[in-house]
Amino acid sequence: MKYFLFGIIVAVVALIISYISLGRDMAYIVPGGIGIFFIVISMLFSGAMADGDQMRANFATESDVDRRERTQTAVRSGLIGLPNLLLAGFLYILMN
């Protein structure tokens, strides 16, 4: 829950920065970029972009602790990126 709250705080700060620097019509750019960044990090750490052979090789060679840390990193970065993407999508729909 604290990572989702951190994502909300990052989204609000990014919105303020984007609103000041880019104006009202382009306020979704910075939160959207931050959200995409964290979602891509989440995808990389979760293994969602690997094929089946690579996933099997990773599963066979990593320990339970490493797998748990990798999964936690993927979930945490996804929870940070989600509020940013939601805010950017809401602003995009609202402004256009």
mmCIF file of N, CA and C in Angstrom:
data_model
loop_
_atom_site.group_PDB
_atom_site.id
_atom_site.type_symbol
_atom_site.label_atom_id
_atom_site.label_comp_id
_atom_site.label_asym_id
_atom_site.label_seq_id
_atom_site.Cartn_x
_atom_site.Cartn_y
_atom_site.Cartn_z
ATOM 1 N N MET A 1 0.817 -1.190 0.000
ATOM 2 C CA MET A 1 0.000 0.000 0.000
ATOM 3 C C MET A 1 0.864 1.259 0.000
ATOM 4 N N LYS A 2 2.024 1.185 0.673
ATOM 5 C CA LYS A 2 2.860 2.377 0.730
ATOM 6 C C LYS A 2 3.461 2.711 -0.635
ATOM 7 N N TYR A 3 3.651 1.714 -1.494
ATOM 8 C CA TYR A 3 4.181 1.992 -2.823
ATOM 9 C C TYR A 3 3.122 2.631 -3.715
ATOM 10 N N PHE A 4 1.880 2.234 -3.534
ATOM 11 C CA PHE A 4 0.782 2.871 -4.268
ATOM 12 C C PHE A 4 0.633 4.322 -3.819
ATOM 13 N N LEU A 5 0.745 4.568 -2.517
ATOM 14 C CA LEU A 5 0.688 5.932 -1.997
ATOM 15 C C LEU A 5 1.870 6.750 -2.510
ATOM 16 N N PHE A 6 3.045 6.143 -2.549
ATOM 17 C CA PHE A 6 4.211 6.825 -3.116
ATOM 18 C C PHE A 6 3.974 7.152 -4.592
ATOM 19 N N GLY A 7 3.336 6.232 -5.324
ATOM 20 C CA GLY A 7 3.003 6.488 -6.721
ATOM 21 C C GLY A 7 2.037 7.647 -6.876
ATOM 22 N N ILE A 8 1.075 7.763 -5.954
ATOM 23 C CA ILE A 8 0.136 8.883 -5.987
ATOM 24 C C ILE A 8 0.869 10.195 -5.740
ATOM 25 N N ILE A 9 1.781 10.194 -4.783
ATOM 26 C CA ILE A 9 2.557 11.401 -4.492
ATOM 27 C C ILE A 9 3.414 11.784 -5.691
ATOM 28 N N VAL A 10 4.062 10.799 -6.305
ATOM 29 C CA VAL A 10 4.870 11.068 -7.503
ATOM 30 C C VAL A 10 3.991 11.603 -8.626
ATOM 31 N N ALA A 11 2.793 11.060 -8.783
ATOM 32 C CA ALA A 11 1.883 11.506 -9.835
ATOM 33 C C ALA A 11 1.454 12.952 -9.618
ATOM 34 N N VAL A 12 1.174 13.322 -8.377
ATOM 35 C CA VAL A 12 0.757 14.696 -8.091
ATOM 36 C C VAL A 12 1.915 15.669 -8.326
ATOM 37 N N VAL A 13 3.109 15.301 -7.878
ATOM 38 C CA VAL A 13 4.280 16.156 -8.104
ATOM 39 C C VAL A 13 4.570 16.271 -9.604
ATOM 40 N N ALA A 14 4.464 15.168 -10.320
ATOM 41 C CA ALA A 14 4.688 15.195 -11.770
ATOM 42 C C ALA A 14 3.633 16.037 -12.467
ATOM 43 N N LEU A 15 2.399 15.974 -11.989
ATOM 44 C CA LEU A 15 1.337 16.800 -12.559
ATOM 45 C C LEU A 15 1.631 18.278 -12.359
ATOM 46 N N ILE A 16 2.079 18.646 -11.174
ATOM 47 C CA ILE A 16 2.401 20.052 -10.902
ATOM 48 C C ILE A 16 3.552 20.512 -11.776
ATOM 49 N N ILE A 17 4.591 19.698 -11.881
ATOM 50 C CA ILE A 17 5.740 20.052 -12.724
ATOM 51 C C ILE A 17 5.315 20.159 -14.185
ATOM 52 N N SER A 18 4.531 19.220 -14.644
ATOM 53 C CA SER A 18 4.079 19.230 -16.030
ATOM 54 C C SER A 18 3.163 20.419 -16.302
ATOM 55 N N TYR A 19 2.304 20.737 -15.356
ATOM 56 C CA TYR A 19 1.377 21.855 -15.524
ATOM 57 C C TYR A 19 2.134 23.171 -15.592
ATOM 58 N N ILE A 20 3.158 23.322 -14.758
ATOM 59 C CA ILE A 20 3.936 24.561 -14.750
ATOM 60 C C ILE A 20 4.795 24.675 -16.010
ATOM 61 N N SER A 21 5.444 23.602 -16.401
ATOM 62 C CA SER A 21 6.387 23.689 -17.515
ATOM 63 C C SER A 21 5.728 23.567 -18.893
ATOM 64 N N LEU A 22 4.687 22.741 -19.026
ATOM 65 C CA LEU A 22 4.102 22.490 -20.344
ATOM 66 C C LEU A 22 2.732 23.133 -20.542
ATOM 67 N N GLY A 23 2.095 23.539 -19.470
ATOM 68 C CA GLY A 23 0.788 24.169 -19.583
ATOM 69 C C GLY A 23 -0.342 23.181 -19.337
ATOM 70 N N ARG A 24 -1.540 23.718 -19.347
ATOM 71 C CA ARG A 24 -2.724 22.930 -19.008
ATOM 72 C C ARG A 24 -3.030 21.848 -20.037
ATOM 73 N N ASP A 25 -2.826 22.144 -21.304
ATOM 74 C CA ASP A 25 -3.191 21.205 -22.361
ATOM 75 C C ASP A 25 -2.267 19.995 -22.457
ATOM 76 N N MET A 26 -1.058 20.107 -21.963
ATOM 77 C CA MET A 26 -0.091 19.009 -22.048
ATOM 78 C C MET A 26 0.301 18.492 -20.669
ATOM 79 N N ALA A 27 -0.562 18.643 -19.686
ATOM 80 C CA ALA A 27 -0.229 18.279 -18.305
ATOM 81 C C ALA A 27 -0.101 16.777 -18.102
ATOM 82 N N TYR A 28 -0.537 15.979 -19.047
ATOM 83 C CA TYR A 28 -0.483 14.522 -18.906
ATOM 84 C C TYR A 28 0.847 13.928 -19.347
ATOM 85 N N ILE A 29 1.732 14.697 -19.924
ATOM 86 C CA ILE A 29 2.977 14.189 -20.506
ATOM 87 C C ILE A 29 3.917 13.614 -19.433
ATOM 88 N N VAL A 30 4.230 14.377 -18.409
ATOM 89 C CA VAL A 30 5.200 13.925 -17.401
ATOM 90 C C VAL A 30 4.665 12.750 -16.577
ATOM 91 N N PRO A 31 3.422 12.813 -16.055
ATOM 92 C CA PRO A 31 2.930 11.623 -15.335
ATOM 93 C C PRO A 31 2.843 10.385 -16.227
ATOM 94 N N GLY A 32 2.485 10.581 -17.482
ATOM 95 C CA GLY A 32 2.426 9.453 -18.413
ATOM 96 C C GLY A 32 3.791 8.845 -18.663
ATOM 97 N N GLY A 33 4.793 9.678 -18.814
ATOM 98 C CA GLY A 33 6.156 9.183 -19.018
ATOM 99 C C GLY A 33 6.678 8.433 -17.811
ATOM 100 N N ILE A 34 6.410 8.964 -16.629
ATOM 101 C CA ILE A 34 6.836 8.285 -15.405
ATOM 102 C C ILE A 34 6.099 6.956 -15.262
ATOM 103 N N GLY A 35 4.814 6.950 -15.555
ATOM 104 C CA GLY A 35 4.038 5.715 -15.462
ATOM 105 C C GLY A 35 4.520 4.655 -16.428
ATOM 106 N N ILE A 36 4.790 5.052 -17.660
ATOM 107 C CA ILE A 36 5.304 4.097 -18.648
ATOM 108 C C ILE A 36 6.659 3.554 -18.215
ATOM 109 N N PHE A 37 7.505 4.421 -17.685
ATOM 110 C CA PHE A 37 8.822 3.988 -17.216
ATOM 111 C C PHE A 37 8.701 2.898 -16.150
ATOM 112 N N PHE A 38 7.870 3.131 -15.144
ATOM 113 C CA PHE A 38 7.743 2.157 -14.060
ATOM 114 C C PHE A 38 7.036 0.882 -14.502
ATOM 115 N N ILE A 39 6.100 0.969 -15.415
ATOM 116 C CA ILE A 39 5.440 -0.232 -15.917
ATOM 117 C C ILE A 39 6.419 -1.072 -16.741
ATOM 118 N N VAL A 40 7.273 -0.422 -17.518
ATOM 119 C CA VAL A 40 8.287 -1.164 -18.285
ATOM 120 C C VAL A 40 9.274 -1.838 -17.332
ATOM 121 N N ILE A 41 9.679 -1.146 -16.273
ATOM 122 C CA ILE A 41 10.553 -1.762 -15.267
ATOM 123 C C ILE A 41 9.863 -2.976 -14.655
ATOM 124 N N SER A 42 8.581 -2.837 -14.361
ATOM 125 C CA SER A 42 7.817 -3.955 -13.808
ATOM 126 C C SER A 42 7.765 -5.130 -14.778
ATOM 127 N N MET A 43 7.568 -4.845 -16.051
ATOM 128 C CA MET A 43 7.524 -5.906 -17.055
ATOM 129 C C MET A 43 8.871 -6.609 -17.180
ATOM 130 N N LEU A 44 9.953 -5.854 -17.129
ATOM 131 C CA LEU A 44 11.278 -6.450 -17.231
ATOM 132 C C LEU A 44 11.583 -7.350 -16.039
ATOM 133 N N PHE A 45 11.260 -6.874 -14.842
ATOM 134 C CA PHE A 45 11.560 -7.668 -13.659
ATOM 135 C C PHE A 45 10.635 -8.867 -13.502
ATOM 136 N N SER A 46 9.406 -8.776 -13.991
ATOM 137 C CA SER A 46 8.489 -9.905 -13.846
ATOM 138 C C SER A 46 8.783 -11.002 -14.864
ATOM 139 N N GLY A 47 9.500 -10.688 -15.914
ATOM 140 C CA GLY A 47 9.792 -11.670 -16.940
ATOM 141 C C GLY A 47 8.718 -11.745 -17.999
ATOM 142 N N ALA A 48 7.846 -10.770 -18.044
ATOM 143 C CA ALA A 48 6.743 -10.787 -18.998
ATOM 144 C C ALA A 48 7.216 -10.608 -20.436
ATOM 145 N N MET A 49 8.409 -10.117 -20.629
ATOM 146 C CA MET A 49 8.909 -9.874 -21.976
ATOM 147 C C MET A 49 9.857 -10.984 -22.442
ATOM 148 N N ALA A 50 9.980 -12.039 -21.665
ATOM 149 C CA ALA A 50 10.854 -13.156 -22.032
ATOM 150 C C ALA A 50 10.026 -14.277 -22.650
ATOM 151 N N ASP A 51 10.676 -15.068 -23.487
ATOM 152 C CA ASP A 51 9.967 -16.222 -24.065
ATOM 153 C C ASP A 51 10.002 -17.395 -23.082
ATOM 154 N N GLY A 52 9.348 -18.459 -23.417
ATOM 155 C CA GLY A 52 9.212 -19.596 -22.520
ATOM 156 C C GLY A 52 10.523 -20.240 -22.136
ATOM 157 N N ASP A 53 11.428 -20.384 -23.091
ATOM 158 C CA ASP A 53 12.719 -20.998 -22.789
ATOM 159 C C ASP A 53 13.518 -20.158 -21.797
ATOM 160 N N GLN A 54 13.498 -18.858 -22.001
ATOM 161 C CA GLN A 54 14.227 -17.970 -21.087
ATOM 162 C C GLN A 54 13.597 -17.980 -19.700
ATOM 163 N N MET A 55 12.277 -18.038 -19.628
ATOM 164 C CA MET A 55 11.599 -18.094 -18.329
ATOM 165 C C MET A 55 11.946 -19.388 -17.590
ATOM 166 N N ARG A 56 11.989 -20.500 -18.316
ATOM 167 C CA ARG A 56 12.372 -21.770 -17.692
ATOM 168 C C ARG A 56 13.811 -21.723 -17.198
ATOM 169 N N ALA A 57 14.698 -21.138 -17.981
ATOM 170 C CA ALA A 57 16.100 -21.036 -17.579
ATOM 171 C C ALA A 57 16.246 -20.151 -16.347
ATOM 172 N N ASN A 58 15.517 -19.047 -16.321
ATOM 173 C CA ASN A 58 15.567 -18.173 -15.149
ATOM 174 C C ASN A 58 15.024 -18.883 -13.916
ATOM 175 N N PHE A 59 13.932 -19.605 -14.081
ATOM 176 C CA PHE A 59 13.322 -20.309 -12.959
ATOM 177 C C PHE A 59 14.254 -21.386 -12.408
ATOM 178 N N ALA A 60 14.980 -22.061 -13.289
ATOM 179 C CA ALA A 60 15.851 -23.154 -12.863
ATOM 180 C C ALA A 60 17.123 -22.654 -12.195
ATOM 181 N N THR A 61 17.586 -21.459 -12.545
ATOM 182 C CA THR A 61 18.880 -21.002 -12.049
ATOM 183 C C THR A 61 18.792 -20.037 -10.873
ATOM 184 N N GLU A 62 17.634 -19.451 -10.621
ATOM 185 C CA GLU A 62 17.563 -18.489 -9.518
ATOM 186 C C GLU A 62 17.034 -19.162 -8.249
ATOM 187 N N SER A 63 17.444 -18.613 -7.125
ATOM 188 C CA SER A 63 17.004 -19.173 -5.843
ATOM 189 C C SER A 63 15.631 -18.610 -5.474
ATOM 190 N N ASP A 64 15.041 -19.175 -4.430
ATOM 191 C CA ASP A 64 13.736 -18.686 -3.978
ATOM 192 C C ASP A 64 13.810 -17.243 -3.506
ATOM 193 N N VAL A 65 14.904 -16.888 -2.851
ATOM 194 C CA VAL A 65 15.073 -15.522 -2.357
ATOM 195 C C VAL A 65 15.183 -14.550 -3.531
ATOM 196 N N ASP A 66 15.969 -14.907 -4.542
ATOM 197 C CA ASP A 66 16.102 -14.048 -5.718
ATOM 198 C C ASP A 66 14.773 -13.896 -6.445
ATOM 199 N N ARG A 67 14.035 -14.970 -6.558
ATOM 200 C CA ARG A 67 12.738 -14.933 -7.231
ATOM 201 C C ARG A 67 11.757 -14.043 -6.462
ATOM 202 N N ARG A 68 11.773 -14.162 -5.146
ATOM 203 C CA ARG A 68 10.896 -13.343 -4.310
ATOM 204 C C ARG A 68 11.250 -11.860 -4.439
ATOM 205 N N GLU A 69 12.539 -11.546 -4.425
ATOM 206 C CA GLU A 69 12.977 -10.152 -4.579
ATOM 207 C C GLU A 69 12.604 -9.601 -5.952
ATOM 208 N N ARG A 70 12.779 -10.412 -6.985
ATOM 209 C CA ARG A 70 12.435 -9.982 -8.342
ATOM 210 C C ARG A 70 10.936 -9.730 -8.467
ATOM 211 N N THR A 71 10.142 -10.610 -7.891
ATOM 212 C CA THR A 71 8.694 -10.446 -7.935
ATOM 213 C C THR A 71 8.256 -9.224 -7.142
ATOM 214 N N GLN A 72 8.858 -9.011 -5.978
ATOM 215 C CA GLN A 72 8.523 -7.833 -5.179
ATOM 216 C C GLN A 72 8.888 -6.555 -5.905
ATOM 217 N N THR A 73 10.026 -6.536 -6.571
ATOM 218 C CA THR A 73 10.424 -5.358 -7.337
ATOM 219 C C THR A 73 9.441 -5.098 -8.473
ATOM 220 N N ALA A 74 9.001 -6.147 -9.133
ATOM 221 C CA ALA A 74 8.031 -5.987 -10.224
ATOM 222 C C ALA A 74 6.704 -5.443 -9.707
ATOM 223 N N VAL A 75 6.229 -5.971 -8.606
ATOM 224 C CA VAL A 75 4.952 -5.509 -8.052
ATOM 225 C C VAL A 75 5.072 -4.074 -7.546
ATOM 226 N N ARG A 76 6.149 -3.775 -6.870
ATOM 227 C CA ARG A 76 6.332 -2.424 -6.326
ATOM 228 C C ARG A 76 6.440 -1.384 -7.425
ATOM 229 N N SER A 77 7.200 -1.670 -8.457
ATOM 230 C CA SER A 77 7.311 -0.700 -9.543
ATOM 231 C C SER A 77 5.994 -0.575 -10.301
ATOM 232 N N GLY A 78 5.247 -1.648 -10.402
ATOM 233 C CA GLY A 78 3.920 -1.561 -11.008
ATOM 234 C C GLY A 78 2.974 -0.712 -10.185
ATOM 235 N N LEU A 79 3.056 -0.829 -8.860
ATOM 236 C CA LEU A 79 2.208 -0.022 -7.986
ATOM 237 C C LEU A 79 2.592 1.453 -8.012
ATOM 238 N N ILE A 80 3.836 1.755 -8.278
ATOM 239 C CA ILE A 80 4.245 3.154 -8.417
ATOM 240 C C ILE A 80 3.782 3.701 -9.767
ATOM 241 N N GLY A 81 3.867 2.906 -10.809
ATOM 242 C CA GLY A 81 3.518 3.370 -12.151
ATOM 243 C C GLY A 81 2.029 3.466 -12.401
ATOM 244 N N LEU A 82 1.230 2.642 -11.741
ATOM 245 C CA LEU A 82 -0.210 2.608 -11.988
ATOM 246 C C LEU A 82 -0.913 3.936 -11.725
ATOM 247 N N PRO A 83 -0.707 4.608 -10.578
ATOM 248 C CA PRO A 83 -1.391 5.890 -10.386
ATOM 249 C C PRO A 83 -0.970 6.942 -11.402
ATOM 250 N N ASN A 84 0.283 6.890 -11.826
ATOM 251 C CA ASN A 84 0.756 7.842 -12.824
ATOM 252 C C ASN A 84 0.049 7.628 -14.164
ATOM 253 N N LEU A 85 -0.091 6.371 -14.578
ATOM 254 C CA LEU A 85 -0.795 6.087 -15.825
ATOM 255 C C LEU A 85 -2.276 6.422 -15.725
ATOM 256 N N LEU A 86 -2.888 6.134 -14.593
ATOM 257 C CA LEU A 86 -4.297 6.465 -14.412
ATOM 258 C C LEU A 86 -4.524 7.979 -14.465
ATOM 259 N N LEU A 87 -3.651 8.735 -13.805
ATOM 260 C CA LEU A 87 -3.769 10.190 -13.834
ATOM 261 C C LEU A 87 -3.545 10.728 -15.236
ATOM 262 N N ALA A 88 -2.541 10.207 -15.931
ATOM 263 C CA ALA A 88 -2.268 10.667 -17.297
ATOM 264 C C ALA A 88 -3.429 10.338 -18.223
ATOM 265 N N GLY A 89 -4.005 9.147 -18.100
ATOM 266 C CA GLY A 89 -5.152 8.786 -18.925
ATOM 267 C C GLY A 89 -6.358 9.650 -18.624
ATOM 268 N N PHE A 90 -6.611 9.910 -17.350
ATOM 269 C CA PHE A 90 -7.731 10.764 -16.969
ATOM 270 C C PHE A 90 -7.549 12.176 -17.515
ATOM 271 N N LEU A 91 -6.339 12.719 -17.390
ATOM 272 C CA LEU A 91 -6.080 14.057 -17.905
ATOM 273 C C LEU A 91 -6.168 14.125 -19.417
ATOM 274 N N TYR A 92 -5.702 13.080 -20.082
ATOM 275 C CA TYR A 92 -5.779 13.048 -21.545
ATOM 276 C C TYR A 92 -7.230 13.049 -22.011
ATOM 277 N N ILE A 93 -8.061 12.247 -21.378
ATOM 278 C CA ILE A 93 -9.474 12.203 -21.741
ATOM 279 C C ILE A 93 -10.154 13.516 -21.391
ATOM 280 N N LEU A 94 -9.802 14.089 -20.254
ATOM 281 C CA LEU A 94 -10.416 15.337 -19.808
ATOM 282 C C LEU A 94 -10.035 16.522 -20.707
ATOM 283 N N MET A 95 -8.787 16.559 -21.149
ATOM 284 C CA MET A 95 -8.297 17.693 -21.935
ATOM 285 C C MET A 95 -8.653 17.587 -23.412
ATOM 286 N N ASN A 96 -8.913 16.415 -23.917
ATOM 287 C CA ASN A 96 -9.208 16.270 -25.350
ATOM 288 C C ASN A 96 -10.646 15.924 -25.600
#
